Amino acid sequence: MRSNRLPDVEHTTRPWRIHEIAPDFEVEDVWAYRTPGAGPADFPVMLDALRVAGGLNQNPPVVRLLFAIRWRLGAVFGWDEPRAGLAGRVESLRDRLPADLRQEAAGSPVPHTPFTMVFELPDECVIELANRTVHDLCHLGWVPTPSGEYELRMAALVKANGWFGRIYLTAIKPIRYLVVYPALTRKWERAWRDRDVLLASPTPTAPRRPRPRGDSDGSAT
């Protein structure tokens, strides 16, 4: 499998709305996901496929084990208590949004993840989480490629919580690069390939995403 990691400038030099809203967050990672045949209007389709295909149980056993260990440590040391998260230790990024980005879906839980929605546009989506270690933004973007198709980009934007948060991010970096991101790449690229089957049969355990304000095709204003 090719390396999907990209230099930070692949995120920082693009005209994403997140730049004006979260200038105090650092770029931790930028990653690309192949979506062959994708066109400019397929971003909502990709997001729906990701949400239907989500869930820790669909990851390889080693990834599920790592997440189980992380949640167990969080429970023991109180890393994920409500007072350590959004509206507790930090304010949600939603409080910074200009009027044109405030959407009904903001604050909704993202299925199968600890994230909540911030905003969604036809080519850009931001979700967030916060705990005792970090305030983390997952930025998803839809980017044209030299071939004329489009591909999914993911940028992890972080604000570490003091020295402990910085040590934590450094400690887990090898795990992210060697285990988590490769598994995520396989799952997300497979979600695009299997999108027709996934979206034809949504199940109660894999609900469709809440639609932001906008036209019936899911685009937001």
XYZ file of N, CA and C in Angstrom:
663
model
N 0.852 -1.193 0.000
C 0.000 0.000 0.000
C 0.882 1.234 0.000
N 0.562 2.198 -0.857
C 1.338 3.420 -0.930
C 1.237 4.188 0.381
N 2.196 5.086 0.613
C 2.121 5.961 1.772
C 1.053 7.015 1.530
N 0.115 7.142 2.442
C -0.979 8.093 2.291
C -0.742 9.379 3.071
N 0.388 9.462 3.770
C 0.671 10.659 4.544
C 1.112 11.782 3.611
N 0.647 13.001 3.890
C 0.962 14.166 3.082
C 1.642 15.228 3.934
N 2.409 16.132 3.302
C 2.991 17.242 4.064
C 1.901 18.193 4.549
N 2.193 18.905 5.624
C 1.208 19.815 6.220
C 0.696 20.855 5.234
N 1.557 21.274 4.290
C 1.149 22.328 3.364
C -0.013 21.906 2.477
N -0.223 20.599 2.330
C -1.375 20.134 1.553
C -2.691 20.498 2.237
N -2.616 20.788 3.523
C -3.790 21.288 4.238
C -3.732 22.798 4.410
N -2.594 23.310 4.846
C -2.506 24.723 5.229
C -2.622 25.680 4.045
N -2.289 25.245 2.834
C -2.336 26.143 1.677
C -3.665 26.095 0.928
N -4.587 25.273 1.376
C -5.886 25.211 0.715
C -6.870 26.168 1.396
N -7.839 26.691 0.653
C -8.730 27.727 1.190
C -9.868 27.169 2.041
N -9.519 26.354 3.029
C -10.547 25.785 3.891
C -11.085 26.840 4.864
N -12.346 26.750 5.196
C -12.938 27.670 6.167
C -12.376 27.454 7.573
N -11.888 26.259 7.849
C -11.395 25.965 9.196
C -10.225 26.876 9.568
N -9.475 27.386 8.590
C -8.307 28.210 8.901
C -8.703 29.467 9.662
N -9.823 30.073 9.307
C -10.246 31.309 9.953
C -10.864 31.057 11.326
N -11.292 29.819 11.553
C -12.011 29.502 12.788
C -11.088 28.924 13.851
N -10.078 28.186 13.446
C -9.212 27.501 14.415
C -7.741 27.779 14.141
N -7.316 29.050 14.104
C -5.910 29.339 13.816
C -4.963 28.920 14.936
N -5.499 28.661 16.128
C -4.667 28.301 17.279
C -4.463 26.796 17.409
N -4.982 26.005 16.478
C -4.781 24.558 16.485
C -3.594 24.215 15.590
N -2.828 23.202 15.985
C -1.671 22.760 15.210
C -2.053 21.582 14.318
N -1.431 21.534 13.148
C -1.637 20.401 12.245
C -0.787 19.232 12.740
N -1.449 18.157 13.125
C -0.743 16.975 13.626
C -0.467 15.978 12.508
N -1.446 15.766 11.629
C -1.309 14.811 10.534
C -2.158 15.257 9.361
N -1.722 14.905 8.159
C -2.531 15.076 6.954
C -2.447 13.763 6.180
N -3.598 13.241 5.782
C -3.661 11.922 5.178
C -4.576 11.954 3.964
N -4.275 11.142 2.953
C -5.094 11.053 1.746
C -5.700 9.661 1.634
N -6.915 9.600 1.045
C -7.621 8.335 0.851
C -8.095 8.261 -0.595
N -7.766 7.176 -1.258
C -8.101 7.026 -2.669
C -9.591 6.755 -2.850
N -10.213 7.519 -3.734
C -11.633 7.342 -4.049
C -11.787 7.366 -5.574
N -11.359 6.311 -6.256
C -11.356 6.300 -7.724
C -12.750 6.518 -8.298
N -12.800 7.391 -9.308
C -14.061 7.684 -9.974
C -14.878 8.776 -9.325
N -14.398 9.341 -8.221
C -15.163 10.351 -7.503
C -15.189 11.666 -8.265
N -16.327 12.343 -8.192
C -16.484 13.644 -8.824
C -16.660 14.749 -7.798
N -16.784 15.993 -8.217
C -16.842 17.125 -7.295
C -18.049 17.121 -6.376
N -19.142 16.477 -6.758
C -20.356 16.490 -5.942
C -20.501 15.263 -5.055
N -19.464 14.429 -4.968
C -19.577 13.151 -4.265
C -19.171 13.204 -2.792
N -18.815 14.362 -2.278
C -18.395 14.437 -0.882
C -19.492 13.976 0.085
N -20.756 14.423 -0.053
C -21.800 13.914 0.850
C -21.970 12.395 0.772
N -21.775 11.833 -0.414
C -21.864 10.377 -0.574
C -20.752 9.700 0.224
N -19.539 10.251 0.131
C -18.418 9.698 0.876
C -18.674 9.763 2.369
N -19.191 10.888 2.859
C -19.452 11.024 4.298
C -20.506 10.021 4.752
N -21.556 9.843 3.970
C -22.577 8.855 4.331
C -21.996 7.449 4.362
N -21.158 7.120 3.385
C -20.549 5.790 3.353
C -19.657 5.570 4.568
N -18.911 6.600 4.974
C -18.055 6.466 6.154
C -18.872 6.215 7.408
N -19.963 6.916 7.556
C -20.761 6.762 8.768
C -21.457 5.410 8.826
N -21.937 4.940 7.684
C -22.575 3.627 7.668
C -21.560 2.518 7.896
N -20.333 2.707 7.396
C -19.298 1.682 7.535
C -18.515 1.801 8.819
N -18.840 2.768 9.671
C -18.040 3.037 10.865
C -18.207 1.991 11.940
N -17.496 2.226 13.028
C -17.600 1.316 14.166
C -16.311 0.591 14.461
N -15.935 0.567 15.730
C -14.693 -0.084 16.123
C -14.718 -1.582 15.860
N -15.896 -2.199 15.868
C -15.966 -3.646 15.671
C -15.599 -4.057 14.254
N -15.541 -3.092 13.333
C -15.189 -3.415 11.957
C -13.710 -3.184 11.672
N -12.940 -2.904 12.712
C -11.502 -2.774 12.580
C -10.822 -4.108 12.856
N -9.557 -4.262 12.441
C -8.821 -5.481 12.776
C -8.719 -5.660 14.289
N -8.535 -6.895 14.763
C -8.480 -7.141 16.213
C -7.445 -6.292 16.942
N -6.272 -6.066 16.338
C -5.241 -5.300 17.036
C -5.692 -3.857 17.248
N -6.433 -3.285 16.285
C -6.923 -1.916 16.440
C -8.003 -1.869 17.513
N -8.893 -2.860 17.514
C -9.926 -2.898 18.545
C -9.308 -3.014 19.931
N -8.237 -3.808 20.028
C -7.553 -3.965 21.312
C -6.938 -2.650 21.771
N -6.305 -1.922 20.856
C -5.686 -0.643 21.206
C -6.728 0.358 21.685
N -7.857 0.416 20.983
C -8.906 1.327 21.418
C -9.482 0.903 22.769
N -9.650 -0.393 22.975
C -10.164 -0.871 24.260
C -9.228 -0.484 25.404
N -7.919 -0.614 25.155
C -6.944 -0.216 26.171
C -7.045 1.287 26.431
N -7.163 2.065 25.350
C -7.261 3.523 25.522
C -8.491 3.906 26.322
N -9.642 3.327 26.030
C -10.851 3.685 26.775
C -10.759 3.214 28.225
N -10.115 2.087 28.442
C -9.946 1.601 29.815
C -9.055 2.543 30.616
N -7.956 2.974 30.014
C -7.081 3.939 30.694
C -7.820 5.246 30.958
N -8.614 5.665 30.002
C -9.393 6.883 30.192
C -10.362 6.774 31.349
N -10.981 5.600 31.492
C -11.904 5.395 32.599
C -11.184 5.386 33.946
N -10.016 4.755 33.980
C -9.263 4.658 35.232
C -8.751 6.018 35.686
N -8.220 6.812 34.737
C -7.574 8.073 35.092
C -8.462 9.299 34.875
N -9.699 9.076 34.455
C -10.629 10.192 34.298
C -10.353 11.084 33.109
N -9.693 10.557 32.073
C -9.355 11.389 30.917
C -10.595 11.829 30.139
N -11.639 11.012 30.170
C -12.792 11.262 29.317
C -14.032 11.705 30.086
N -13.876 12.154 31.312
C -15.008 12.647 32.080
C -15.594 13.889 31.413
N -16.902 14.112 31.556
C -17.526 15.286 30.927
C -16.846 16.600 31.293
N -16.395 16.731 32.516
C -15.762 17.988 32.924
C -14.417 18.199 32.239
N -13.859 17.146 31.624
C -12.597 17.267 30.898
C -12.806 17.521 29.414
N -14.068 17.554 28.978
C -14.360 17.647 27.560
C -14.946 18.970 27.141
N -15.760 18.937 26.082
C -16.385 20.127 25.544
C -17.368 20.710 26.553
N -17.376 22.036 26.658
C -18.213 22.758 27.627
C -17.808 22.454 29.055
N -16.691 21.748 29.230
C -16.143 21.497 30.557
C -14.776 22.149 30.632
N -13.762 21.413 30.167
C -12.406 21.958 30.154
C -12.229 22.997 29.055
N -12.868 22.787 27.891
C -12.728 23.708 26.763
C -14.098 24.031 26.188
N -14.191 25.143 25.489
C -15.397 25.489 24.764
C -15.393 24.802 23.401
N -16.571 24.440 22.955
C -16.689 23.816 21.641
C -16.313 24.814 20.551
N -15.738 24.292 19.478
C -15.441 25.134 18.325
C -16.715 25.722 17.726
N -17.847 25.114 18.002
C -19.110 25.639 17.492
C -19.360 27.059 17.966
N -18.830 27.409 19.139
C -19.046 28.749 19.674
C -18.313 29.822 18.872
N -17.362 29.411 18.030
C -16.606 30.362 17.215
C -17.202 30.568 15.830
N -18.172 29.767 15.451
C -18.621 29.767 14.066
C -19.306 31.069 13.683
N -18.997 31.595 12.491
C -19.761 32.740 11.977
C -21.170 32.294 11.616
N -22.025 33.253 11.407
C -23.444 32.949 11.196
C -23.675 32.013 10.020
N -22.886 32.142 8.957
C -23.142 31.335 7.767
C -22.736 29.874 7.935
N -22.037 29.537 9.025
C -21.645 28.148 9.261
C -22.431 27.500 10.406
N -23.332 28.212 11.011
C -24.119 27.629 12.104
C -25.237 26.778 11.516
N -25.234 25.484 11.869
C -26.146 24.526 11.270
C -26.875 23.739 12.351
N -28.057 23.250 12.001
C -28.862 22.498 12.962
C -28.159 21.244 13.444
N -27.325 20.644 12.590
C -26.647 19.404 12.964
C -25.470 19.627 13.910
N -25.056 20.872 14.102
C -23.911 21.156 14.967
C -24.154 20.619 16.372
N -23.159 19.928 16.908
C -23.275 19.341 18.238
C -23.834 17.938 18.255
N -24.328 17.459 17.112
C -24.864 16.095 17.053
C -23.729 15.079 17.145
N -23.943 13.979 17.866
C -22.910 12.936 17.902
C -22.683 12.339 16.517
N -21.439 12.065 16.199
C -21.109 11.370 14.958
C -21.169 9.871 15.250
N -22.042 9.106 14.569
C -22.235 7.694 14.906
C -20.938 6.910 14.964
N -20.844 6.052 15.980
C -19.734 5.111 16.164
C -18.422 5.778 16.574
N -18.448 7.044 16.924
C -17.227 7.752 17.283
C -17.473 8.598 18.529
N -16.403 9.075 19.184
C -16.563 10.008 20.297
C -16.666 11.462 19.840
N -16.742 11.703 18.530
C -16.760 13.061 17.988
C -18.175 13.624 17.925
N -18.260 14.959 17.856
C -19.513 15.653 17.578
C -19.308 16.564 16.372
N -20.412 16.863 15.685
C -20.360 17.656 14.468
C -20.095 19.124 14.782
N -19.286 19.771 13.952
C -19.070 21.217 14.025
C -19.749 21.891 12.839
N -19.318 21.587 11.621
C -20.016 22.089 10.440
C -19.697 21.204 9.248
N -20.553 21.317 8.239
C -20.362 20.560 7.002
C -20.717 21.425 5.812
N -19.842 21.414 4.809
C -20.029 22.129 3.556
C -19.920 21.135 2.401
N -20.188 21.555 1.170
C -20.115 20.613 0.051
C -18.740 19.997 -0.175
N -17.672 20.605 0.367
C -16.339 20.033 0.174
C -15.512 20.017 1.457
N -16.146 20.230 2.604
C -15.391 20.355 3.852
C -16.284 19.998 5.026
N -15.737 19.246 5.978
C -16.491 18.842 7.166
C -15.537 18.834 8.358
N -16.028 19.293 9.508
C -15.213 19.320 10.721
C -15.997 18.692 11.865
N -15.337 17.759 12.576
C -15.890 17.189 13.795
C -14.859 17.347 14.905
N -15.282 17.253 16.152
C -14.364 17.541 17.253
C -14.610 16.638 18.447
N -13.568 16.521 19.270
C -13.681 15.905 20.583
C -12.687 16.593 21.511
N -12.917 16.468 22.784
C -11.982 17.003 23.775
C -11.983 16.083 24.982
N -10.816 15.916 25.567
C -10.672 15.157 26.808
C -9.528 15.779 27.602
N -9.034 15.063 28.578
C -8.005 15.638 29.436
C -6.647 15.751 28.745
N -6.483 15.098 27.603
C -5.193 15.138 26.907
C -5.157 16.172 25.788
N -6.276 16.379 25.088
C -6.219 17.165 23.856
C -7.609 17.664 23.468
N -7.649 18.769 22.741
C -8.835 19.193 21.994
C -8.512 18.890 20.541
N -9.260 18.004 19.922
C -8.912 17.430 18.623
C -9.996 17.754 17.607
N -9.571 18.237 16.441
C -10.467 18.458 15.311
C -10.092 17.490 14.204
N -11.073 16.828 13.653
C -10.877 16.003 12.465
C -11.482 16.759 11.295
N -10.626 17.201 10.390
C -11.064 17.963 9.225
C -11.042 17.052 8.004
N -12.167 16.935 7.339
C -12.282 16.140 6.120
C -12.515 17.083 4.952
N -11.735 16.910 3.893
C -11.870 17.756 2.721
C -11.930 16.944 1.443
N -12.528 17.522 0.424
C -12.720 16.874 -0.876
C -11.870 17.629 -1.884
N -10.852 16.960 -2.427
C -9.782 17.649 -3.148
C -9.619 17.067 -4.549
N -9.521 17.919 -5.584
C -9.266 17.412 -6.936
C -7.844 16.869 -7.059
N -7.694 15.835 -7.866
C -6.393 15.227 -8.107
C -5.933 15.541 -9.526
N -4.662 15.321 -9.837
C -4.172 15.588 -11.198
C -4.912 14.798 -12.279
N -5.500 13.662 -11.911
C -6.220 12.845 -12.892
C -7.595 13.401 -13.241
N -8.041 14.431 -12.506
C -9.365 14.988 -12.738
C -10.429 14.422 -11.815
N -10.074 13.408 -11.038
C -11.000 12.861 -10.051
C -10.834 13.616 -8.730
N -11.542 13.156 -7.700
C -11.451 13.756 -6.370
C -11.057 12.690 -5.366
N -10.426 13.123 -4.280
C -10.086 12.196 -3.212
C -10.348 12.837 -1.859
N -10.501 11.982 -0.857
C -10.739 12.436 0.508
C -9.418 12.760 1.181
N -9.382 13.885 1.892
C -8.235 14.253 2.709
C -8.700 14.389 4.160
N -7.852 13.947 5.068
C -8.124 14.092 6.490
C -6.962 14.818 7.147
N -7.265 15.857 7.912
C -6.247 16.551 8.696
C -6.643 16.479 10.165
N -5.707 16.060 11.002
C -5.909 16.072 12.450
C -5.325 17.363 12.985
N -6.167 18.195 13.568
C -5.756 19.481 14.134
C -5.905 19.386 15.647
N -4.868 19.742 16.374
C -4.876 19.481 17.810
C -4.445 20.709 18.606
N -4.945 20.738 19.832
C -4.463 21.665 20.839
C -4.222 20.828 22.088
N -2.947 20.533 22.355
C -2.600 19.670 23.482
C -2.904 20.366 24.798
N -3.302 19.573 25.791
C -3.583 20.095 27.118
C -2.305 20.059 27.958
N -1.481 21.106 27.850
C -0.280 21.216 28.675
C 0.776 20.176 28.350
N 1.701 20.001 29.287
C 2.819 19.079 29.057
C 2.338 17.642 28.953
N 1.304 17.273 29.735
C 0.811 15.905 29.674
C 0.227 15.604 28.298
N -0.530 16.547 27.745
C -1.097 16.334 26.426
C -0.039 16.206 25.355
N 1.023 16.994 25.438
C 2.095 16.912 24.445
C 2.834 15.580 24.544
N 3.080 15.112 25.769
C 3.729 13.807 25.940
C 2.834 12.690 25.402
N 1.544 12.784 25.668
C 0.601 11.775 25.199
C 0.601 11.700 23.672
N 0.529 12.857 22.993
C 0.516 12.862 21.535
C 1.802 12.282 20.957
N 2.918 12.603 21.587
C 4.197 12.059 21.129
C 4.263 10.551 21.320
N 3.747 10.084 22.448
C 3.815 8.659 22.769
C 2.979 7.815 21.814
N 1.823 8.333 21.384
C 0.941 7.521 20.541
C 1.231 7.690 19.050
N 2.130 8.589 18.682
C 2.393 8.816 17.263
C 2.823 7.542 16.532
N 3.765 6.753 17.045
C 4.118 5.517 16.323
C 2.938 4.576 16.143
N 2.062 4.510 17.124
C 0.889 3.642 17.027
C -0.041 4.137 15.930
N -0.225 5.461 15.858
C -1.074 6.012 14.800
C -0.532 5.666 13.425
N 0.767 5.859 13.209
C 1.345 5.672 11.887
C 1.455 4.205 11.496
N 1.761 3.335 12.457
C 2.015 1.935 12.135
C 0.760 1.070 12.157
N -0.224 1.449 12.959
C -1.389 0.580 13.143
C -2.703 1.281 12.784
N -2.988 2.407 13.436
C -4.312 3.015 13.324
C -4.564 3.574 11.929
N -3.667 4.409 11.417
C -3.910 5.018 10.116
C -3.956 3.999 8.976
N -3.051 3.013 8.921
C -3.200 2.003 7.866
C -4.541 1.274 7.918
N -5.010 0.953 9.137
C -6.312 0.289 9.251
C -7.438 1.218 8.827
N -7.333 2.488 9.205
C -8.339 3.468 8.813
C -8.354 3.647 7.303
N -7.184 3.643 6.694
C -7.100 3.781 5.237
C -7.816 2.630 4.545
N -7.553 1.413 4.985
C -8.216 0.259 4.362
C -9.730 0.350 4.515
N -10.190 0.747 5.697
C -11.631 0.797 5.936
C -12.295 1.922 5.152
N -11.694 3.100 5.140
C -12.304 4.235 4.457
C -12.276 4.066 2.944
N -11.175 3.540 2.405
C -11.144 3.310 0.957
C -12.121 2.206 0.561
N -12.271 1.193 1.412
C -13.257 0.147 1.140
C -14.678 0.705 1.206
N -14.921 1.651 2.116
C -16.245 2.262 2.221
C -16.624 2.961 0.920
N -15.650 3.607 0.279
C -15.952 4.240 -1.009
C -16.253 3.193 -2.074
N -15.446 2.144 -2.130
C -15.666 1.115 -3.150
C -17.018 0.428 -2.962
N -17.444 0.259 -1.694
C -18.683 -0.468 -1.394
C -19.857 0.465 -1.137
N -19.753 1.731 -1.516
C -20.748 2.731 -1.136
C -22.156 2.387 -1.598
N -22.286 1.827 -2.798
C -23.629 1.530 -3.297
C -24.329 0.501 -2.418
N -23.595 -0.524 -2.008
C -24.180 -1.552 -1.143
C -24.443 -0.987 0.254
N -23.495 -0.246 0.790
C -23.633 0.307 2.134
C -24.835 1.242 2.239
N -24.993 2.115 1.267
C -26.035 3.127 1.347
C -27.394 2.601 0.920
N -27.424 1.452 0.268
C -28.702 0.859 -0.106
C -29.377 0.179 1.069
N -28.599 -0.221 2.073
C -29.151 -0.983 3.189
C -28.648 -0.455 4.525
N -28.973 0.800 4.890
C -28.577 1.281 6.212
C -29.316 0.501 7.288
N -28.656 0.284 8.412
C -29.240 -0.487 9.502
C -29.444 0.407 10.707
N -30.260 -0.016 11.683
C -30.463 0.787 12.887
C -29.173 1.065 13.645
N -28.173 0.187 13.507
C -26.924 0.401 14.242
C -25.948 1.254 13.466
N -26.305 1.602 12.227
C -25.443 2.458 11.423
C -26.287 3.535 10.760
N -26.810 4.493 11.547
C -27.772 5.468 11.041
C -27.143 6.423 10.054
N -27.993 6.943 9.170
C -27.531 7.984 8.261
C -27.239 9.238 9.051
N -26.378 10.080 8.521
C -25.952 11.267 9.233
C -27.071 12.288 9.311
N -27.103 13.125 10.359
C -28.060 14.226 10.387
C -27.713 15.234 9.319
N -28.688 15.682 8.575
C -28.434 16.600 7.476
C -28.283 18.027 7.995
N -27.235 18.738 7.566
C -27.138 20.153 7.902
C -28.135 20.955 7.085
N -28.327 22.207 7.454
C -29.180 23.057 6.664
C -28.652 23.150 5.245
N -29.550 23.226 4.295
C -29.105 23.324 2.915
C -30.114 22.673 2.001
N -29.736 22.425 0.764
C -30.609 21.819 -0.215
C -30.807 20.348 0.092
N -31.726 19.725 -0.602
C -32.058 18.340 -0.311
C -30.925 17.387 -0.648
N -29.912 17.841 -1.406
C -28.805 16.953 -1.727
C -27.772 16.911 -0.621
N -28.017 17.632 0.462
C -27.123 17.573 1.610
C -26.104 18.702 1.646
N -26.077 19.566 0.617
C -25.135 20.676 0.658
C -25.602 21.704 1.684
N -24.621 22.354 2.305
C -24.936 23.313 3.348
C -24.655 24.715 2.888
N -25.328 25.646 3.531
C -25.098 27.063 3.195
C -24.546 27.785 4.400
